[in-house]
XYZ file of C-alpha atoms in Angstrom:
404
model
C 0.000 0.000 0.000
C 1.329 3.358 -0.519
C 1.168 6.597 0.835
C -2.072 7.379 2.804
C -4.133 10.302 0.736
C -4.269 13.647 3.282
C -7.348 14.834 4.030
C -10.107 17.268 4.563
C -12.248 16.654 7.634
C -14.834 13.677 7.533
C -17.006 12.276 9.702
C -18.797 9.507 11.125
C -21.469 9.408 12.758
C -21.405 9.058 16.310
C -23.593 9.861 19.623
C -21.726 11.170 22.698
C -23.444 7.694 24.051
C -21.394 5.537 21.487
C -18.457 7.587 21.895
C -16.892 9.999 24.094
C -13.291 11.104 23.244
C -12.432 13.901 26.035
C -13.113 10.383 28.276
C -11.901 7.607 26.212
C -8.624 9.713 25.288
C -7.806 10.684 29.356
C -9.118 7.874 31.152
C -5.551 6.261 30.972
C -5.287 3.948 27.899
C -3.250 6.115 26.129
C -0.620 7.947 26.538
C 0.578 9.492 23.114
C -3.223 11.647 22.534
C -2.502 15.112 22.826
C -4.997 18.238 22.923
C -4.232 21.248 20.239
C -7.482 23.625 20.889
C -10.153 22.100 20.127
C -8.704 18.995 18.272
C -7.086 15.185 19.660
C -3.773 14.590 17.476
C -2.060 11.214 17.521
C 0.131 9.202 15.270
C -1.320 5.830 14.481
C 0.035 3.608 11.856
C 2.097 5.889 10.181
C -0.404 8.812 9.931
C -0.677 11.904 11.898
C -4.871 11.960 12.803
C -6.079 14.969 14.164
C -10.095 14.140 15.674
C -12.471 16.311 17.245
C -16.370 15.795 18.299
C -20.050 17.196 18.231
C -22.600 15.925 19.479
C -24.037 13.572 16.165
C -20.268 12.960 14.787
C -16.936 11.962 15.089
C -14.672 14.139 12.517
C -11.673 13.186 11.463
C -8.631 14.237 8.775
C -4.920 12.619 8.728
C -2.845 15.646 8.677
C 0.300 13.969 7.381
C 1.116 10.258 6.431
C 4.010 8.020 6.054
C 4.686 4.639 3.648
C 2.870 2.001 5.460
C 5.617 -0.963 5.896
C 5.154 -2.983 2.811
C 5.573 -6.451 4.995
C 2.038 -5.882 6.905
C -1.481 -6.012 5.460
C -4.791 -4.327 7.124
C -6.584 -6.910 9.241
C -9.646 -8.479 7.317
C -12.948 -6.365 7.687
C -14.726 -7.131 10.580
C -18.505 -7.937 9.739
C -20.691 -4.093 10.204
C -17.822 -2.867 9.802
C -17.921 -0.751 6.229
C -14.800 -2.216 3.693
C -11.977 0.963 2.795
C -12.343 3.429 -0.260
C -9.744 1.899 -1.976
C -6.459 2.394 -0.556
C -7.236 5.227 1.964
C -8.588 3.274 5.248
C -8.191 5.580 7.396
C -12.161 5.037 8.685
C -11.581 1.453 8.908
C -8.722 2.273 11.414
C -10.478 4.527 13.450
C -13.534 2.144 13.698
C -10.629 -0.721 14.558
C -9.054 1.468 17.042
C -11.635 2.749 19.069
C -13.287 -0.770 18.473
C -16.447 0.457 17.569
C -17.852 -3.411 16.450
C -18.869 -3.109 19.988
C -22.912 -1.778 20.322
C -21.825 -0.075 23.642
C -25.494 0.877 24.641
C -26.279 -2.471 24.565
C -23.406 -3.630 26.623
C -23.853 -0.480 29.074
C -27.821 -2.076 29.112
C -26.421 -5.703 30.407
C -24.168 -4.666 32.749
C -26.894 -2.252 34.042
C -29.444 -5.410 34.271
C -26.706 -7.350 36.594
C -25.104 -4.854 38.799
C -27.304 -1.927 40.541
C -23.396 -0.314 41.330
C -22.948 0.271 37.663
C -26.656 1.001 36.974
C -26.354 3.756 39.488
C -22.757 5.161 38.456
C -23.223 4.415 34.028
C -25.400 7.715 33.463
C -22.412 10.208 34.101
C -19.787 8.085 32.537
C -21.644 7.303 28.957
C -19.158 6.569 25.506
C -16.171 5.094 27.396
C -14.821 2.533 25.046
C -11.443 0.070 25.241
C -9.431 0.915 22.524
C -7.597 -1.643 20.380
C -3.730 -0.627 20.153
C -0.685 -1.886 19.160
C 0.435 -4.477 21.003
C 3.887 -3.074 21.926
C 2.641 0.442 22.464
C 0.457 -0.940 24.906
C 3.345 -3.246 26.574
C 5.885 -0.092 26.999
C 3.427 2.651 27.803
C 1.962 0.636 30.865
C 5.713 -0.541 32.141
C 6.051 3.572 32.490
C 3.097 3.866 34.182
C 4.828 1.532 37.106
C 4.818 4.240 40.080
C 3.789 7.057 37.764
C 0.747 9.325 36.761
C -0.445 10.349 33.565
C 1.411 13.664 32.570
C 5.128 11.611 33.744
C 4.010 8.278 31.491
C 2.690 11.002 28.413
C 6.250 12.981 28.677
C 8.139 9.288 28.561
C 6.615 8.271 26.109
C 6.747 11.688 23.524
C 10.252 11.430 24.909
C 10.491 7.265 23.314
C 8.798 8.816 20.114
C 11.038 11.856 19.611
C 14.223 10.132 20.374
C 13.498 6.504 19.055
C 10.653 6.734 16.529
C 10.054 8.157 12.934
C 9.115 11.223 12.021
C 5.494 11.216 10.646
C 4.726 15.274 9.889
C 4.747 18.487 12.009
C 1.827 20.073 13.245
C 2.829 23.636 12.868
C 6.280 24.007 14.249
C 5.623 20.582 16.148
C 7.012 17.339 15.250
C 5.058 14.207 15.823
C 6.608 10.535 15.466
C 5.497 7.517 15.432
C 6.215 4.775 18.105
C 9.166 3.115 18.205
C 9.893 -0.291 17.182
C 11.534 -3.200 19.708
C 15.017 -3.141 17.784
C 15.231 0.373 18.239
C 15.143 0.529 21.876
C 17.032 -2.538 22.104
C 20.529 -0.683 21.371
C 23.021 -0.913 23.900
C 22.720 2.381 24.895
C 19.360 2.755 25.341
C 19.307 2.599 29.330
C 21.389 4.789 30.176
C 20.129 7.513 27.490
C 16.573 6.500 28.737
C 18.131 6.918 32.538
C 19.320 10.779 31.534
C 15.922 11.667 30.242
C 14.766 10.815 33.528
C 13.047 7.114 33.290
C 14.345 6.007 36.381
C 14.334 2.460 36.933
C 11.832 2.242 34.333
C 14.610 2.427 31.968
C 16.647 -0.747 32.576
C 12.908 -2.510 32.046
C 12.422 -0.920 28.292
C 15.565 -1.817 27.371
C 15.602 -5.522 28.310
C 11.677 -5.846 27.310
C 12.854 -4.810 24.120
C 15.972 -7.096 23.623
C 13.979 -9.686 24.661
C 10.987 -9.512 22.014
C 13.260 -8.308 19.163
C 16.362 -11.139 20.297
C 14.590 -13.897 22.524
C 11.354 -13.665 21.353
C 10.408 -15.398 17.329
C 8.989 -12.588 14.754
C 5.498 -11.841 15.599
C 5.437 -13.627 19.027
C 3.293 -10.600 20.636
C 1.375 -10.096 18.152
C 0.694 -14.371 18.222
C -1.181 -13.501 21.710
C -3.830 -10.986 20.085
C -7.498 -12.757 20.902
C -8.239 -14.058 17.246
C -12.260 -13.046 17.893
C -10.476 -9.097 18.459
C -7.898 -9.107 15.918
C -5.193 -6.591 15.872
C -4.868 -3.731 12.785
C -1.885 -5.314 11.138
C -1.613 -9.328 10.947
C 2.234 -10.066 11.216
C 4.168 -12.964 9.537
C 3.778 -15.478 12.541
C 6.138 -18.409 13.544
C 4.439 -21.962 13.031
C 4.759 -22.980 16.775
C 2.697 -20.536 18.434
C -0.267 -21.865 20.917
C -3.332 -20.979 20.161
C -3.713 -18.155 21.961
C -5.707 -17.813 25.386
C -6.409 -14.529 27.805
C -4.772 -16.683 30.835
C -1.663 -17.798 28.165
C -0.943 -14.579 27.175
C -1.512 -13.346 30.751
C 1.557 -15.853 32.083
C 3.167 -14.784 28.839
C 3.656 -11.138 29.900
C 4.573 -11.660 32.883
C 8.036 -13.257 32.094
C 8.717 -10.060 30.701
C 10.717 -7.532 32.895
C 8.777 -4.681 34.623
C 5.402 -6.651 33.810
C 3.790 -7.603 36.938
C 0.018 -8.818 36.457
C -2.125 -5.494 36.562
C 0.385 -4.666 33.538
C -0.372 -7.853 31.896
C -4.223 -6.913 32.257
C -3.370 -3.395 30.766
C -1.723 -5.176 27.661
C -4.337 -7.896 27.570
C -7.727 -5.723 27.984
C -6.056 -2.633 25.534
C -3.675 -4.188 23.238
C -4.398 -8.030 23.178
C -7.850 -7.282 22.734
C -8.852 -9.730 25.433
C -11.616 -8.126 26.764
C -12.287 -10.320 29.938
C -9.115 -8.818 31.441
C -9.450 -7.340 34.717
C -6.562 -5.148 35.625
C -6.883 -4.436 39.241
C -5.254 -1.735 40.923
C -5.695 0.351 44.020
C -8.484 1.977 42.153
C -10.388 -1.126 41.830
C -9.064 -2.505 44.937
C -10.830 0.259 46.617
C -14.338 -0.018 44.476
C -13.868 -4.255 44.866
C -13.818 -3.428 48.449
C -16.547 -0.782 49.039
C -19.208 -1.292 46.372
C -19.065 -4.695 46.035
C -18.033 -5.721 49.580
C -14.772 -7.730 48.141
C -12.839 -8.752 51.238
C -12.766 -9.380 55.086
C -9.647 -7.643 55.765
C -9.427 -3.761 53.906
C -5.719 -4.625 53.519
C -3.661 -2.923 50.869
C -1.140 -5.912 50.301
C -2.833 -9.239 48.970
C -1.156 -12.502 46.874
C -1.607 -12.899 43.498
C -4.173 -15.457 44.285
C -6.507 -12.485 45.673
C -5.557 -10.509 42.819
C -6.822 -13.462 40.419
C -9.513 -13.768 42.655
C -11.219 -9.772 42.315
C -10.318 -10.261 38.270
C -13.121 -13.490 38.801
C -15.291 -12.087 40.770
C -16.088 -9.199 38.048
C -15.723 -11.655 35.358
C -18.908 -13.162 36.828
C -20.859 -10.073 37.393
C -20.118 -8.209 33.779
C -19.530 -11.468 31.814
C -17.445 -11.686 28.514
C -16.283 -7.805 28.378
C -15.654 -7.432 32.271
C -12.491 -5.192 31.424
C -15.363 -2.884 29.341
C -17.439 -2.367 32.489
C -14.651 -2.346 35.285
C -13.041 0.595 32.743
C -16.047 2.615 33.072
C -16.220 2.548 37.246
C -12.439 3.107 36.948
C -12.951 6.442 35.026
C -15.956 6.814 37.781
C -13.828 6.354 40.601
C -11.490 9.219 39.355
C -12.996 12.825 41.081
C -10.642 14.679 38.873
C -13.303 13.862 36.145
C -15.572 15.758 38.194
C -15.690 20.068 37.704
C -15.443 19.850 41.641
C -12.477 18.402 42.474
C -10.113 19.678 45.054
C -6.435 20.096 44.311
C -5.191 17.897 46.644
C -2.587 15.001 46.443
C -2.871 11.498 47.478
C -0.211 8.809 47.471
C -1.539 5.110 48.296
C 0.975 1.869 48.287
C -0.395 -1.412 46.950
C 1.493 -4.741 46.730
C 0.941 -7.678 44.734
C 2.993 -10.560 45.257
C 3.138 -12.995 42.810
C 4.666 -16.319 44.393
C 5.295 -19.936 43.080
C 2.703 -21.494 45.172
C 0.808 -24.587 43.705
C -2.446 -23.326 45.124
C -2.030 -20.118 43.381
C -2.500 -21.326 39.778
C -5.594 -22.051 38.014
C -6.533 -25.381 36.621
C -6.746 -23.512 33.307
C -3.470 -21.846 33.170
C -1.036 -23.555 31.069
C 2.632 -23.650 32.237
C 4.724 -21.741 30.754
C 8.574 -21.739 31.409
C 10.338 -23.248 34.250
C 11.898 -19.977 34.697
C 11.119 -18.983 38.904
C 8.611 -16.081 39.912
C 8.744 -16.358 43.551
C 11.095 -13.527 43.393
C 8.338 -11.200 41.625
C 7.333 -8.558 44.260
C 5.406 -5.602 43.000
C 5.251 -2.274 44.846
C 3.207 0.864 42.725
C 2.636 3.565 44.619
C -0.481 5.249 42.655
C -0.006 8.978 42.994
C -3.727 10.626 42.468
C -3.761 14.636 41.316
C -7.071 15.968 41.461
C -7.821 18.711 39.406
C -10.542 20.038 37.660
C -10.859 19.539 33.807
C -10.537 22.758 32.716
C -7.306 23.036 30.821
C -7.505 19.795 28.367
C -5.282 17.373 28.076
C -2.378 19.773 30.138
C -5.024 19.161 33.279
C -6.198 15.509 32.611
C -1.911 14.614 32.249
C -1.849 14.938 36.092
C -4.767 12.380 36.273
C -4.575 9.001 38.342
C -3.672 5.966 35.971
C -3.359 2.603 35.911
C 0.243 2.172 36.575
């Protein structure tokens, strides 16, 4: 395929109750959406989108584009989904990406009919959606959000992108890349650059993540643990002995990565695997497992991973098949810097998850993986929560609580 076609503005159309950028875009999925005016600008794929909303549409124009890598081809049309205008399919990756197969008023309607918590919180939180991104994006934007809050993770990763990735196009005097690729933040020098533009410990994990998919790992191994019934934008060239893939395989999968403890893995799973079931649990949804649903004796802060497993399950039976969907939406609830009356103040909570190599801690239905030892894994994320008021676009929503 060659060179996407720029573009005037188009639209779709689109209720604020199917979709609601300014809460999709902040809620902490991604970290690489930034807010010009009145406009949402982003590189995906190797074109620079700039979106913006009304109240009956989505609109929509790629500002600048890129070759798209010859050795990659679209993934097949989804069924309701509309096929491309010949080569420009630009709508067919914004209908991929914010994964809009997905009738969200009739999921928001189930999950209304079998919880009275989410039928009473829903109505102020309409149009949140999981979006469907790249794999690796996914992987090395949530091992920076490890300890971190959303403006730190967004200026790591535009730091990745400007040092690591290619130029796409400038939006006035402003340069916007694309994300970089595993080989290129595999270099040997990549920590300790990474360490003096301030990543912190965060650093030594990118680096080794990266040597390990690009070196360790066979061509197209992440992309091998994509749910085949959500399937990712770009279908790789895939080695032949790959499992079929499973949300609890690719769960164990991630983990034997460095920096990925499992509320990572449920980032990747739920927002770049596409697995949908995924549950990532942090203090966040600790705190709403706890007091809404009444999740726990003790209101301890530090539980195994066999608790952790256990609040993922518990949801999973209330909201069903797209538990990740509904938990997403009480997240962004559960966050009072959404609300115009938020204070200003600061909170820092502490949260361990230890994941040990305890028989009774895996499920029947996990497969084993590698003999490699976990016991050592010991996760410590201290969540720090800025509540502002959204007044300022993105610059005010960077400071919000994320999942990290």
């Amino acid at each position: 395929m060659s060179r996407i076609r720029l573009s005037e503005w188009r639209k779709l159309p689109l209720s604020l109750t199917d979709l609601c950028i300014e809460t999709t875009l902040r809620c902490g999925q991604s970290f690489r959406w930034r807010k010009i005016d009145d406009e949402w600008t982003c590189v995906l794929y190797g074109r620079l989108l700039s979106l913006k909303q009304d109240k009956t549409h989505l609109h929509y124009k790629v500002v600048s584009s890129t070759v798209v890598p010859p050795a990659l081809t679209p993934a097949a049309s989804v069924k309701g989904e509309p096929d491309s205008n010949g080569d420009d399919d630009t709508e067919a990756l914004i209908r991929h990406y914010f994964s809009l197969k997905h009738d969200l008023t009739a999921l928001y309607n189930q999950w209304s009919k079998s919880d009275p918590n989410f039928r009473k919180k829903a109505p102020r939180f309409t149009g949140i959606r999981i979006l469907s991104q790249d794999p690796w994006e996914a992987l090395i934007g949530f091992i920076c959000s490890s300890n971190n809050n959303i403006s730190r993770i967004s200026q790591m990763v535009h730091k990745l992108c400007k040092h690591y990735g290619p130029l796409v196009g400038h939006l006035g005097d402003e340069a916007f890349h694309d994300f970089p690729t595993p080989q290129a933040l595999s270099g040997k020098k990549v920590e300790a650059h990474l360490r003096e533009l301030g990543f912190g410990y965060r650093a030594k994990y990118i680096a080794e993540t990266a040597r390990i998919v690009s070196e360790e790992r066979p061509e197209g191994w992440l992309e091998s643990l994509i749910n085949p019934e959500n399937p990712g934008w770009y279908s790789a060239k895939m080695a032949t002995a790959f499992e079929p893939p499973t949300y609890r395989h690719a769960h164990e999968e991630l983990l034997l990565l460095s920096g990925v403890g499992p509320k990572v893995a449920d980032c990747v799973c739920l927002m770049g695997l596409g697995w949908d079931e995924a549950v990532p649990v942090d203090t966040h949804v600790w705190q709403i497992a706890q007091r809404d649903y009444k999740f726990g004796k003790a209101k301890t802060k530090t539980f195994s991973k066999v608790m952790y497993d256990s609040v993922g399950d518990h949801f999973r039976k209330i909201w069903g098949k797209q538990a990740g969907w509904a938990q997403s939406v009480l997240f962004t609830a559960n966050l009072k810097s959404f609300s115009e009356h938020a204070s200003g103040k600061t909170e820092a909570v502490e949260i361990k998850v230890k994941v040990e190599d305890v028989e009774n801690d895996v499920t029947p239905d996990q497969p084993i993986t590698h003999s490699r030892k976990r016991r050592q894994v010991a996760v410590m994320e201290t969540i720090k929560v800025e509540k502002r008021p959204s007044t300022e676009g993105v610059r005010a929503s960077k400071r919000r609580k994320t999942r990290g």
